[in-house]
Amino acid sequence: MHITIIGTGFVGVVSAAIYASLGNQVIGLDVDQEKINKLKKGQVPFFEPGLEDLLIEQQQAGKLSFTTSYQEAISQSELIIIAVGTPSAPDETADLRYVMSSAESLAPYLQKDAIIAIKSTVPPGTLEKLMELVKQQTKVKFYGASLPEFLREGSAVHDTLHPDRIVIGATDDFVFEKLDQLHQALNAPIVHCGVASAQMAKYTANTYLATRITFINEIANLCQKNGADIEEVINVIGLDQRIGQHYWYPGLGYGGSCFPKDVKELAAYSRTVGEEGNLMNKVNEINKQRIFDLLINFEKQIDGFANKKVAVLGLSFKPNTDDMREAPSTKIIPYLANKGADIKSFDPMANYEQFTKEKYQNHQQVNTIEEAIKEADAIFLVVEWPEIVQFPYAQYKENKPQTIFDCRNQLNPEIIKQANYQYVGIGRS
Ligand SMILES: NC(=O)c1ccc[n+]([C@@H]2O[C@H](COP(=O)([O-])OP(=O)(O)OC[C@H]3O[C@@H](n4cnc5c(N)ncnc54)[C@H](O)[C@@H]3O)[C@@H](O)[C@H]2O)c1
């Protein structure tokens, strides 16, 4: 099948490489010339394990190419997959301007019977608006579909090759047949449903996972008050088969490129339909406030951050990615910097200043954990990169009071305390 993927970000590049590896002829299209130049040279503009090898392999096989030209890409495609960003607008709804502008740009070059599938996360009603917009600019018959994406950054190649399900939201048998054919080789359940259901399913999945994180954070707050240990509590509840051990992450709150914006969109949508007090709105508000409440609490525990040497370990929003969208570090570092701390940060892949464009006199990103924690009064373990979790902190204990804020509950508190650190976890004493 001849496929164009519009938007060569995380989702677009992964999808393009995987669809090519399934034997399709794929073109990746982006308005960002610099990104396309890199991709043409076989360079992935972000860190995603396993992706660069796959990209180069498919380019060399002649199955995958990149362009900034809508005419070149669309005029030879039977399937156009839109994978542009849908960030939060200031009113917290999904900003659909990139989706709509890609629709406007592609419309003049559409082939007869082409399918336009939206893979970007968009609210119900978006496909219909997009189809209307395209119809105004073309006379050819074309189809629409919703093809939501469920991959996780950090394991995106694996997730795309082994998805839990493929969801196709459409109204025409022709579309279901073509998209079934495309995904058959993945050997995953293929779910056919209405367009609005497909889009709601994507928001529901992300909002549920964000709610699970928020729920366990609220329980962790209570544990902190009464001497219970959240990890022991999770172990007990997890044995209940209705609940399960997986996906319990007490911490600083959810971040990343998707959960915050998708919960915001569902909360904003709820407000427009008279459900302003609902769970999504509460989850959104609780999560936005959480990290600041914890920072205030941590600050009290070490008698203020002013003039303290502080190490921040982990800058990306989770391990195995350099993505810093809504990463806890983007709130912790400005907070500490404004309090007058002397900050050294470390991450194996992410670059703070490059991503945030923020420079603080009292913040320096260093290349090793040893450098970051040297003479530190406080160590923040923010992201569970293996090298950060497995670091032998006990061997580096200095002869002065030092506190480890284990923001992901990754360390063994007993070992840390035996090494004479003060240990502060989440929902555990
Ligand atoms: N990142 C994830 O883990 C993930 C997972 C599932 C779903 N999604 C959804 O997929 C969508 C894309 O996410 P992402 O993280 O890949 O975004 P991204 O920001 O990494 O990439 C978006 C790309 O679209 C390009 N673009 C913008 N306007 C364009 C236009 N008019 N024409 C061509 N290209 C254009 C940008 O230059 C950019 O390269 C979002 O809706 C997101 O919610 C993301």
Coordinates of C-alpha atoms and ligand atoms in Angstrom, one line a residue:
M1 CA 0.0 0.0 0.0
H2 CA 1.2 3.5 -0.7
I3 CA 1.0 5.5 2.5
T4 CA 1.9 9.0 3.6
I5 CA 2.3 9.8 7.3
I6 CA 1.9 13.5 8.0
G7 CA 3.9 14.6 11.0
T8 CA 7.3 13.0 11.7
G9 CA 7.3 13.3 15.5
F10 CA 7.4 10.4 17.9
V11 CA 4.3 8.7 16.5
G12 CA 4.9 9.6 12.8
V13 CA 8.5 8.3 12.5
V14 CA 7.7 5.1 14.4
S15 CA 4.5 4.4 12.4
A16 CA 6.3 5.2 9.1
A17 CA 9.2 2.8 9.8
I18 CA 6.9 0.0 11.0
Y19 CA 4.4 0.3 8.1
A20 CA 7.4 0.2 5.8
S21 CA 8.7 -2.9 7.5
L22 CA 5.3 -4.5 6.8
G23 CA 6.0 -4.2 3.1
N24 CA 4.3 -0.9 2.3
Q25 CA 5.7 2.1 0.4
V26 CA 5.8 4.9 2.9
I27 CA 6.5 8.6 2.7
G28 CA 7.0 10.7 5.9
L29 CA 5.9 14.3 5.5
D30 CA 6.7 17.2 7.8
V31 CA 6.7 21.0 7.6
D32 CA 9.9 21.0 9.7
Q33 CA 12.7 21.1 7.0
E34 CA 15.5 20.5 9.6
K35 CA 13.7 17.3 10.9
I36 CA 13.2 16.0 7.3
N37 CA 16.9 16.7 6.5
K38 CA 18.0 14.6 9.4
L39 CA 15.5 11.8 8.7
K40 CA 16.7 11.7 5.1
K41 CA 20.2 11.0 6.4
G42 CA 18.9 8.2 8.6
Q43 CA 19.0 10.2 11.8
V44 CA 16.1 10.1 14.2
P45 CA 15.7 13.6 15.8
F46 CA 14.8 12.2 19.2
F47 CA 15.8 9.2 21.3
E48 CA 13.7 6.1 20.9
P49 CA 15.3 2.6 21.4
G50 CA 15.6 0.5 18.3
L51 CA 14.1 3.1 16.0
E52 CA 17.2 4.4 14.1
D53 CA 18.2 0.9 13.0
L54 CA 14.7 0.2 11.7
L55 CA 14.6 3.5 9.9
I56 CA 17.9 3.0 8.1
E57 CA 17.0 -0.6 7.2
Q58 CA 13.7 0.6 5.6
Q59 CA 15.3 3.5 3.8
Q60 CA 18.0 1.2 2.4
A61 CA 15.3 -1.2 1.3
G62 CA 13.7 1.7 -0.7
K63 CA 10.5 1.4 1.3
L64 CA 10.7 4.6 3.3
S65 CA 11.4 8.2 2.2
F66 CA 10.8 11.7 3.6
T67 CA 9.7 15.0 2.2
T68 CA 8.3 18.4 3.0
S69 CA 6.3 18.4 -0.3
Y70 CA 2.5 17.8 0.1
Q71 CA 2.2 17.5 -3.7
E72 CA 4.9 14.8 -3.9
A73 CA 3.6 12.8 -1.0
I74 CA -0.2 13.0 -1.3
S75 CA -0.5 12.6 -5.1
Q76 CA 0.8 9.0 -4.8
S77 CA -0.9 7.8 -1.6
E78 CA -3.9 5.6 -1.1
L79 CA -3.8 6.1 2.6
I80 CA -2.9 9.4 4.4
I81 CA -2.3 9.1 8.1
I82 CA -2.3 12.3 10.1
A83 CA 0.1 12.1 13.1
V84 CA 0.7 15.8 13.9
G85 CA 0.7 17.2 17.4
T86 CA -2.4 18.1 19.3
P87 CA -1.1 20.1 22.3
S88 CA -3.3 21.8 24.9
A89 CA -4.6 25.3 23.9
P90 CA -4.6 27.9 26.7
D91 CA -8.2 27.0 27.6
E92 CA -6.9 23.4 27.9
T93 CA -8.9 22.0 25.0
A94 CA -6.9 20.1 22.3
D95 CA -5.4 22.6 19.9
L96 CA -6.4 21.2 16.5
R97 CA -4.7 23.8 14.3
Y98 CA -2.0 21.4 13.1
V99 CA -4.5 18.8 12.2
M100 CA -6.7 21.3 10.3
S101 CA -3.8 22.9 8.5
S102 CA -2.4 19.5 7.4
A103 CA -6.0 18.8 6.0
E104 CA -6.0 22.0 4.1
S105 CA -2.5 21.4 2.6
L106 CA -3.3 17.8 1.5
A107 CA -6.7 18.4 0.0
P108 CA -5.6 19.7 -3.5
Y109 CA -3.5 16.6 -4.2
L110 CA -5.9 13.8 -3.0
Q111 CA -6.1 10.7 -5.2
K112 CA -9.5 9.2 -5.9
D113 CA -10.7 6.9 -3.1
A114 CA -7.9 7.9 -0.8
I115 CA -8.4 7.4 2.9
I116 CA -7.5 10.1 5.4
A117 CA -7.0 8.5 8.8
I118 CA -6.4 10.6 11.9
K119 CA -3.9 8.9 14.2
S120 CA -3.4 12.1 16.3
T121 CA -5.4 12.1 19.5
V122 CA -8.4 14.3 18.7
P123 CA -11.8 14.8 20.3
P124 CA -15.0 13.4 18.7
G125 CA -16.3 15.7 16.0
T126 CA -12.8 16.4 14.6
L127 CA -12.9 13.9 11.7
E128 CA -16.2 15.3 10.5
K129 CA -14.8 18.9 10.6
L130 CA -11.7 17.8 8.7
M131 CA -13.8 16.0 6.0
E132 CA -15.9 19.1 5.5
L133 CA -12.7 21.2 5.1
V134 CA -11.2 18.8 2.6
K135 CA -14.5 18.5 0.6
Q136 CA -14.4 22.3 0.0
Q137 CA -11.1 21.9 -1.9
T138 CA -11.4 18.7 -3.9
K139 CA -13.9 17.1 -6.2
V140 CA -12.5 13.5 -5.8
K141 CA -14.2 10.9 -3.6
F142 CA -12.3 10.2 -0.5
Y143 CA -12.9 8.5 2.9
G144 CA -12.2 9.2 6.5
A145 CA -11.2 7.1 9.5
S146 CA -10.0 7.4 13.1
L147 CA -7.0 5.2 13.8
P148 CA -5.9 6.1 17.4
E149 CA -2.4 5.4 18.5
F150 CA -1.6 3.7 21.8
L151 CA 2.2 3.3 21.7
R152 CA 4.4 4.4 24.7
E153 CA 7.5 6.4 24.2
G154 CA 10.6 4.4 25.3
S155 CA 9.1 1.1 24.0
A156 CA 7.4 2.5 20.9
V157 CA 8.9 0.1 18.3
H158 CA 7.9 -2.9 20.4
D159 CA 4.4 -1.5 21.1
T160 CA 3.8 -0.8 17.4
L161 CA 4.9 -4.2 16.3
H162 CA 3.0 -5.9 19.2
P163 CA 0.0 -3.8 19.9
D164 CA -2.7 -4.9 22.4
R165 CA -5.3 -3.9 19.8
I166 CA -5.7 -1.9 16.6
V167 CA -8.8 0.4 16.7
I168 CA -10.4 1.5 13.5
G169 CA -13.2 4.0 13.7
A170 CA -15.1 4.4 10.4
T171 CA -18.4 4.2 8.6
D172 CA -17.5 2.5 5.3
D173 CA -16.8 -1.2 4.7
F174 CA -14.1 -0.1 2.1
V175 CA -12.2 1.7 4.9
F176 CA -12.5 -1.2 7.3
E177 CA -11.3 -3.7 4.7
K178 CA -8.3 -1.6 3.6
L179 CA -7.2 -0.8 7.2
D180 CA -7.7 -4.5 8.2
Q181 CA -5.5 -5.5 5.4
L182 CA -2.8 -3.1 6.4
H183 CA -2.7 -4.3 10.1
Q184 CA -3.3 -8.0 9.6
A185 CA 0.5 -8.8 9.7
L186 CA 0.6 -7.4 13.3
N187 CA -1.4 -10.3 14.6
A188 CA -3.3 -8.2 17.1
P189 CA -7.1 -8.0 17.7
I190 CA -8.6 -5.4 15.3
V191 CA -11.6 -3.6 16.7
H192 CA -14.1 -1.9 14.4
C193 CA -16.2 0.8 15.9
G194 CA -17.7 4.2 15.3
V195 CA -15.5 7.2 14.8
A196 CA -16.5 8.9 18.0
S197 CA -16.1 5.7 20.0
A198 CA -12.5 5.2 18.6
Q199 CA -11.6 8.8 19.7
M200 CA -13.3 8.5 23.1
A201 CA -11.6 5.1 23.7
K202 CA -8.2 6.8 23.2
Y203 CA -9.0 9.6 25.7
T204 CA -10.6 7.1 28.1
A205 CA -7.5 4.9 28.1
N206 CA -5.2 7.7 28.9
T207 CA -7.5 9.3 31.4
Y208 CA -8.0 6.0 33.2
L209 CA -4.2 5.5 33.5
A210 CA -3.7 9.1 34.7
T211 CA -6.5 8.6 37.2
R212 CA -4.9 5.4 38.5
I213 CA -1.7 7.4 39.1
T214 CA -3.7 10.1 40.8
F215 CA -5.6 7.7 42.9
I216 CA -2.5 6.0 44.3
N217 CA -0.9 9.4 44.9
E218 CA -3.9 10.3 47.0
I219 CA -3.6 7.1 49.0
A220 CA 0.2 7.8 49.4
N221 CA -0.7 11.1 51.0
L222 CA -2.8 9.3 53.5
C223 CA -0.1 6.7 54.2
Q224 CA 2.3 9.5 54.9
K225 CA 0.0 10.7 57.7
N226 CA -0.3 7.4 59.5
G227 CA 2.9 5.4 59.1
A228 CA 1.6 3.0 56.5
D229 CA 4.0 2.2 53.5
I230 CA 2.3 2.7 50.1
E231 CA 4.5 0.0 48.6
E232 CA 3.2 -2.5 51.2
V233 CA -0.3 -1.3 50.5
I234 CA 0.1 -1.8 46.7
N235 CA 1.5 -5.3 47.3
V236 CA -1.6 -6.2 49.2
I237 CA -4.2 -4.7 46.9
G238 CA -2.4 -6.0 43.9
L239 CA -3.1 -9.6 44.9
D240 CA -6.7 -8.9 44.4
Q241 CA -7.2 -10.1 40.8
R242 CA -9.8 -7.3 40.2
I243 CA -7.0 -4.8 40.9
G244 CA -3.7 -6.3 39.9
Q245 CA 0.0 -5.4 40.7
H246 CA 0.8 -3.5 37.5
Y247 CA 0.7 0.2 36.8
W248 CA 0.9 1.6 40.3
Y249 CA 3.3 4.5 40.3
P250 CA 3.1 6.7 43.4
G251 CA 5.2 9.8 42.6
L252 CA 5.2 13.4 41.7
G253 CA 2.1 13.1 39.5
Y254 CA 1.8 12.1 35.9
G255 CA 3.6 14.1 33.2
G256 CA 4.7 13.4 29.6
S257 CA 3.5 14.2 26.1
C258 CA 0.1 12.7 26.4
F259 CA -1.6 12.2 29.8
P260 CA -1.6 15.9 31.0
K261 CA -3.0 17.2 27.7
D262 CA -5.5 14.4 27.2
V263 CA -6.9 14.7 30.7
K264 CA -7.1 18.5 30.2
E265 CA -9.0 18.0 27.0
L266 CA -11.5 15.6 28.5
A267 CA -11.9 17.9 31.5
A268 CA -12.4 20.9 29.2
Y269 CA -14.9 18.9 27.1
S270 CA -16.8 17.9 30.3
R271 CA -17.1 21.6 31.3
T272 CA -18.7 22.4 27.9
V273 CA -21.4 19.7 28.5
G274 CA -22.2 20.8 32.1
E275 CA -20.0 18.2 33.9
E276 CA -17.6 20.7 35.4
G277 CA -17.4 19.0 38.7
N278 CA -16.6 15.5 37.3
L279 CA -13.7 13.2 38.0
M280 CA -11.6 14.3 35.0
N281 CA -11.7 17.9 36.3
K282 CA -10.7 16.8 39.8
V283 CA -7.8 14.6 38.5
N284 CA -6.5 17.4 36.3
E285 CA -6.6 19.9 39.2
I286 CA -5.1 17.5 41.8
N287 CA -2.2 16.5 39.4
K288 CA -1.3 20.1 38.5
Q289 CA -1.0 21.0 42.2
R290 CA 0.7 17.8 43.4
I291 CA 4.3 18.4 42.6
F292 CA 4.3 21.9 44.2
D293 CA 2.7 20.5 47.4
L294 CA 5.4 17.9 47.5
L295 CA 8.2 20.4 46.9
I296 CA 6.9 22.6 49.8
N297 CA 6.9 19.5 52.0
F298 CA 10.4 18.5 50.9
E299 CA 11.6 22.0 51.5
K300 CA 10.5 21.9 55.1
Q301 CA 12.3 18.6 55.7
I302 CA 15.7 20.1 54.9
D303 CA 15.0 23.5 56.3
G304 CA 14.8 25.4 53.0
F305 CA 16.6 25.0 49.7
A306 CA 18.5 28.4 49.8
N307 CA 22.2 27.9 49.3
K308 CA 21.8 24.1 49.5
K309 CA 23.5 22.0 46.9
V310 CA 20.9 19.9 45.2
A311 CA 21.2 17.1 42.7
V312 CA 18.3 16.4 40.3
L313 CA 18.7 12.9 38.8
G314 CA 16.5 12.4 35.7
L315 CA 15.2 15.1 33.4
S316 CA 13.1 13.3 30.8
F317 CA 9.5 12.5 31.7
K318 CA 10.3 8.8 32.1
P319 CA 13.2 6.4 31.4
N320 CA 14.2 5.4 27.8
T321 CA 13.2 8.7 26.2
D322 CA 14.7 12.2 25.9
D323 CA 11.2 13.7 25.8
M324 CA 10.8 16.4 28.4
R325 CA 7.2 17.4 27.7
E326 CA 5.6 18.1 31.1
A327 CA 8.5 16.3 32.8
P328 CA 8.7 16.8 36.6
S329 CA 12.2 18.2 36.1
T330 CA 10.7 21.2 34.2
K331 CA 8.9 22.2 37.4
I332 CA 11.5 21.1 40.0
I333 CA 14.4 22.9 38.5
P334 CA 12.7 26.4 38.2
Y335 CA 11.3 25.9 41.7
L336 CA 14.8 25.1 43.2
A337 CA 16.5 27.8 41.1
N338 CA 14.1 30.4 42.4
K339 CA 14.6 29.3 46.0
G340 CA 18.4 29.9 45.6
A341 CA 19.6 26.3 45.5
D342 CA 22.8 25.4 43.8
I343 CA 21.6 22.7 41.3
K344 CA 23.4 20.0 39.4
S345 CA 21.3 17.8 37.2
F346 CA 21.9 14.6 35.3
D347 CA 20.1 12.6 32.6
P348 CA 21.5 9.9 30.3
M349 CA 19.6 11.4 27.2
A350 CA 17.6 14.6 27.9
N351 CA 19.1 18.0 27.7
Y352 CA 17.4 20.6 30.0
E353 CA 18.5 23.9 28.3
Q354 CA 18.0 22.6 24.8
F355 CA 14.5 21.5 25.5
T356 CA 13.2 24.3 27.9
K357 CA 15.3 27.2 26.5
E358 CA 15.6 28.1 30.2
K359 CA 19.0 29.1 31.6
Y360 CA 19.6 29.5 35.4
Q361 CA 22.8 30.9 36.8
N362 CA 22.5 28.3 39.6
H363 CA 21.8 25.3 37.5
Q364 CA 24.3 23.2 35.6
Q365 CA 23.6 19.9 33.8
V366 CA 26.5 17.5 34.3
N367 CA 27.6 14.3 32.6
T368 CA 27.7 11.8 35.5
I369 CA 25.8 11.0 38.6
E370 CA 29.0 11.2 40.6
E371 CA 29.4 14.9 39.5
A372 CA 25.8 15.7 40.2
I373 CA 25.7 14.3 43.8
K374 CA 29.2 15.5 44.9
E375 CA 28.7 17.5 48.1
A376 CA 25.0 17.5 47.6
D377 CA 22.8 18.3 50.6
A378 CA 19.8 16.9 48.8
I379 CA 19.5 14.3 46.0
F380 CA 16.3 14.1 44.0
L381 CA 15.7 10.8 42.3
V382 CA 13.2 11.9 39.7
V383 CA 13.3 9.3 36.9
E384 CA 14.0 5.6 37.2
W385 CA 16.6 5.3 34.5
P386 CA 18.4 2.1 35.4
E387 CA 21.8 3.8 36.0
I388 CA 20.1 6.2 38.5
V389 CA 18.3 3.5 40.4
Q390 CA 21.3 1.1 40.5
F391 CA 23.8 3.7 41.5
P392 CA 25.7 2.7 44.7
Y393 CA 24.6 5.8 46.7
A394 CA 25.9 4.2 50.0
Q395 CA 29.5 4.3 48.6
Y396 CA 29.2 8.0 47.9
K397 CA 27.9 9.1 51.3
E398 CA 29.8 12.1 52.5
N399 CA 30.6 13.2 56.0
K400 CA 27.7 15.7 56.3
P401 CA 23.8 15.5 56.5
Q402 CA 22.4 14.4 53.1
T403 CA 18.8 13.7 52.2
I404 CA 17.6 11.5 49.3
F405 CA 14.2 12.4 48.0
D406 CA 13.2 9.2 46.3
C407 CA 10.4 10.6 44.1
R408 CA 9.7 7.2 42.4
N409 CA 10.1 4.9 45.5
Q410 CA 12.9 3.0 43.7
L411 CA 15.5 2.7 46.5
N412 CA 15.5 0.4 49.5
P413 CA 14.9 2.8 52.4
E414 CA 16.8 0.5 54.9
I415 CA 20.0 0.5 52.8
I416 CA 19.8 4.2 52.3
K417 CA 19.2 4.9 56.0
Q418 CA 22.0 2.5 57.0
A419 CA 24.4 4.5 54.9
N420 CA 23.4 7.5 57.0
Y421 CA 21.3 9.4 54.5
Q422 CA 18.0 10.8 55.5
Y423 CA 15.5 9.0 53.2
V424 CA 12.3 10.6 52.0
G425 CA 10.0 8.5 49.8
I426 CA 6.5 9.0 48.5
G427 CA 3.9 7.6 50.9
R428 CA 6.5 5.8 53.0
S429 CA 8.6 6.8 56.0
Ligands
LIG1 N1 4.1 10.7 21.8 C1 3.3 9.7 22.2 O1 3.7 8.9 23.0 C2 1.9 9.5 21.6 C3 1.3 8.3 21.8 C4 0.0 8.1 21.3 C5 -0.6 9.1 20.7 N2 0.0 10.3 20.5 C6 -0.7 11.4 19.7 O2 -0.1 11.4 18.4 C7 0.0 12.8 18.0 C8 1.4 13.1 17.6 O3 2.2 13.1 18.8 P1 3.8 13.2 18.7 O4 4.2 13.0 20.1 O5 4.3 12.3 17.7 O6 3.9 14.7 18.3 P2 5.3 15.5 17.9 O7 5.1 16.9 18.5 O8 6.5 14.7 18.4 O9 5.3 15.6 16.3 C9 4.4 16.3 15.6 C10 5.0 16.6 14.2 O10 4.0 17.2 13.4 C11 4.6 18.1 12.6 N3 3.6 19.0 12.0 C12 2.9 20.0 12.6 N4 2.1 20.6 11.7 C13 2.3 20.0 10.5 C14 1.7 20.1 9.2 N5 0.7 21.0 9.0 N6 2.1 19.3 8.2 C15 3.1 18.4 8.5 N7 3.7 18.2 9.7 C16 3.2 19.0 10.7 C17 5.6 18.8 13.5 O11 6.6 19.5 12.8 C18 6.1 17.6 14.3 O12 7.3 17.1 13.7 C19 -0.6 13.6 19.1 O13 -2.0 13.9 18.8 C20 -0.4 12.8 20.3 O14 -1.4 13.0 21.3 C21 1.3 10.5 20.9

